[in-house]
Every structure is written in structure tokens, then in C-alpha cells.
């Protein structure tokens, strides 16, 4: 019976505790039941909650059983009616007997609920309940499916080989929703239309014991975090086009993705190791050890050199070891405001309590809509459709260091992060042979994304060396089709005025955005590419902008903050220049 008490404890823990649903489960020291069992019980009950509420209210058991609470009753009735082995407790346990005393009534109300929905089977009924939950959220809303993303590692295997082994029993579907509907016994997969060799499977799918995962043939990596490497070295990257640098690399998913792309490109024309080499680093020695381990597991040791505990800002671009570096991937520390799953515990629709009126059939729909009311989307999220997900089961693989506190992020801290991010990218612009750079964050904040792009384009080194934003029509075909692009403004918080960047529309179209809660099943993410139009740096005051060069552009951000100086605590190099404190009016 500890399973149900533990589940109630997890569901009622204040969100201020922090951490994702899974992390709170697996790191808790107060649970007696298996975390895997608790996780399965909560996620499955969340899929049935509106029907279970209907059955429990109609049966009236909460008014008859003083030991039961609305939450306990929902979890217990779920297992009584839907779990293969019934309630996980001794036959004489008081809570189990409190449910089983009413088994005839509960079974009868469950049958009535199924008949009302004209469902011949339990899978059909589950799909019907899901559609009701979507409808309850209102027009245009959706229950976002956050799938398990699986990337094929071309260093060790190929998509063809994995289709014959790891995914041999899977059915290919066309949409993410199909992963969680229909026959649950049938394993399903979706081939991603934007990233090569990326597969979406049902949320919660466990590959940890599969030989392919243990051997590094498949890597679990969120879709959005695959954008930076693919933007940098897609199918057009020729073997020997130059070396690559991953400047903020731990834990290593993006480094190993670059290696996979290089091996795939090489396999088309030759055997042996790719000529291009990857230099990967992280300023934290501890995180760099994780990076090295991931590189080794992926089989990329011969193509990747890991610089242990190396701060990218401390590198000398003129060092001979970087003379052939033509591409740099930069995914620095950010607020992490786009990361999903830090408080993804399902919010269950509960039966009426002992003192609550039991709703009639005529007004039950309205009550369900209120209970399932979606959380408002982030204010800077114009493209997404806000929705409260009760199917969110994936623990995201965050590439960059998570900084944002549970209660939000101060404007001052965002400015400091923006300063650091801008310094890192402008430092990359100075590498002599560099001609392509990708910059990314898992943030939805304008200050860390489009604002950084604007500051980079205005920098002296960008103008002198001819750097500009990679246009949409220059991006890999899959990313070219991605519909969500950069935004020009965002709503201010706490009564502040709107913030706005003065970027050209072509530059905004070159920025790729992902929004949490969107139908694409990703968290919040931002990525942009920079390309260099000139091989020399003799011209000054100009920067390439597609069809022609324009004089240095004057851009502004409305009502951000007055200037302030900031020296990044973690940086090992002194910088005498004043840090940006936000554009004033």
C-alpha cells in the first residue's frame, strides 16, 4: 500500500521543491515503493483521470468511505479497474477493502461510461478519453506529446542496421499523437522530418537495457538539441572541409552528433576516419570527464580531442592547433527557461470530496474544463498554442548548464548571461579560418537569443571580418522546413514595457525557435547560424547581409535596463571592456 501513499506524496509536494518529475522520484529518500512503479501509476492514472472522476462521483464511494481521499480514491480505483493485477496491497488492507466493497457499483459505472462513449474496447475508450481532454482545453489546444527521441549514431551503426535490429518490431506512424493512441501493445516510431537519423517513440520508452544503447549505437537526445550540429555540418559538409570546435560541450550530445554527421558524410565517398577533426571542451573539469565518457561510448575517440577543463574564452584563436578550424558550435550556459520537465508532475482531475457537491451530467463538462484549464504560455511565445500536458513523461537531456531558479530569473541575471553569451560568440568570430558558427540556448528569453544576435552583428569583429546570419535558404533542407522563426519583441514582465530588437526580417528568418507546449513535442530552444562572407578582414565598418553589404546597422532594444558593468565570475581572463547593460531609449 506504500505505492499509493508515495504517489500521493509526490503529487502533493510543492512545486517549489524543484527538479523534474523523474528526478524528484529517483532522488527521494522517503519513498518505500519502487520509483518506476510510482511513475507508471501516476502517468497512467493521469491518462484516465476524467473518466475515473466520473465513475467515482457516480458511485458515491467518497461519501461512504471515510478513509478515502479524492486523490487516493482515484489511484486505487485506477488499479482496481484497469491494472492487470488489481490493487497492489494485501487482500485485507483497509484501503483495498474500502474500494472492493463497492466493486459491483464501480464496475457498473465504468461500463456505463464506456457505453456512453460507444467504445467496444479499452484502447478505444482510452483514445476517446484523450479526445475529451483535448476538447476540454478549448479550441486549438492540444495535449502535447513529448516523445522519447532516439538518435542513430553513425559512428557505430546505420539507420538501416537499426531498423533490422532495435526497431525491428516497430510500426512507422506519421504523427506524434499516433505514438500514444491506438493499440498499446504495438510499438510505434516516427521518423523525424527535420533531423536525419532521429526517431520519436512513445514517452517513457526504456532503452537503457537494450544492446544498442549500451554499445553507443543509439543516443537519447532531445530533438531541439540536434539542431546546432546539423546546422553546422549537414550533408553538404565535405570530408576535409576543416576542423570543428565545440566550445561548451559537456555532457557531449552535440559533440557526438557532429561526429555522427562526419562519419555519415565520409561513408558516402571513402573508408576510414573522417579527415575533419573535432576539438571539444568544457570549462568544468568534472563535466569534461562526462564529456570524455560520452565520446568514448559513442566510439568517437579517434575523431574527437577533449580538452579537459578548458575555458573556451581562454583559447588563443591564433594558436596553430586551431589553424584549420572552420566551424564552431557554441551552446553556453543560459537561463534554461525553455527546458520542459522541471515540474512536469501531472495535475489530476479529482473526484468531488466528501463535502463537495457531486456534479450532474449537465454541468460535469464545465467542471472538467475548469479543472483542466491550461497554464498560460510564456509571454514571449507567440507561435505556440498553450496547453497543459498530462502526457509529459520525458526527462529532457539538457545540454547546457541550467541556471534559472524555480521562481524565475531576474533582469540583472539575464543581462549577465547575455553578456557572457555575446563574449563567447564574438570570441569565436576571431578564429582565422572560421567560416561557419552555430549559437544555441535552451532559453525562450529575447535577451539571450535575438538580442545576442543583434549584438554580435554590431560587434567590431563581425563587421571587420564579414560575418552575417545564415539565411533560411542556406540552412539544411530539414531545418529550412522548420516553421518557427525568430521573434522581434516580447512582452515585459512586472509591468515593464515590451522589449524589441531591431533586426532585419532576413536575420529573424535565419533564427530557429522551439517553444515548450508546441505540437512539435520539443522544449524551448533557440539556434542561429553565422557565416563569413569574406576570407580577409581588411575591410572595416561593413558586414555582409545577403544580397549586398550594408553600412553598420543601428539597432536598439526598447526599455531594457540602463548600462551596468559586469565581470563574469567564472571567466579566467580579464576583460577591460565594459559589459553591455541593455540598450536605453
JSON list of N, CA and C in Angstrom, two decimals, residues 19 161 238 271 327 358 514:
[
{"chain": "A", "resi": 19, "resn": "UNK", "atom": "N", "xyz": [13.25, 20.46, -9.54]},
{"chain": "A", "resi": 19, "resn": "UNK", "atom": "CA", "xyz": [13.60, 19.19, -10.14]},
{"chain": "A", "resi": 19, "resn": "UNK", "atom": "C", "xyz": [12.46, 18.64, -10.99]},
{"chain": "A", "resi": 161, "resn": "UNK", "atom": "N", "xyz": [20.73, -0.62, -40.32]},
{"chain": "A", "resi": 161, "resn": "UNK", "atom": "CA", "xyz": [21.04, -1.69, -39.37]},
{"chain": "A", "resi": 161, "resn": "UNK", "atom": "C", "xyz": [20.11, -1.65, -38.17]},
{"chain": "A", "resi": 238, "resn": "UNK", "atom": "N", "xyz": [31.74, 18.68, -46.77]},
{"chain": "A", "resi": 238, "resn": "UNK", "atom": "CA", "xyz": [32.64, 17.74, -47.43]},
{"chain": "A", "resi": 238, "resn": "UNK", "atom": "C", "xyz": [33.69, 17.26, -46.46]},
{"chain": "A", "resi": 271, "resn": "UNK", "atom": "N", "xyz": [36.45, 5.21, -47.05]},
{"chain": "A", "resi": 271, "resn": "UNK", "atom": "CA", "xyz": [36.51, 4.45, -45.81]},
{"chain": "A", "resi": 271, "resn": "UNK", "atom": "C", "xyz": [37.51, 5.08, -44.85]},
{"chain": "A", "resi": 327, "resn": "UNK", "atom": "N", "xyz": [34.65, 25.56, -38.42]},
{"chain": "A", "resi": 327, "resn": "UNK", "atom": "CA", "xyz": [33.30, 25.59, -37.85]},
{"chain": "A", "resi": 327, "resn": "UNK", "atom": "C", "xyz": [33.34, 25.51, -36.34]},
{"chain": "A", "resi": 358, "resn": "UNK", "atom": "N", "xyz": [-21.58, 16.66, -5.81]},
{"chain": "A", "resi": 358, "resn": "UNK", "atom": "CA", "xyz": [-21.27, 15.82, -6.96]},
{"chain": "A", "resi": 358, "resn": "UNK", "atom": "C", "xyz": [-21.95, 16.43, -8.18]},
{"chain": "A", "resi": 514, "resn": "UNK", "atom": "N", "xyz": [12.10, 27.05, -30.91]},
{"chain": "A", "resi": 514, "resn": "UNK", "atom": "CA", "xyz": [11.23, 25.97, -30.45]},
{"chain": "A", "resi": 514, "resn": "UNK", "atom": "C", "xyz": [10.53, 26.49, -29.20]}
]
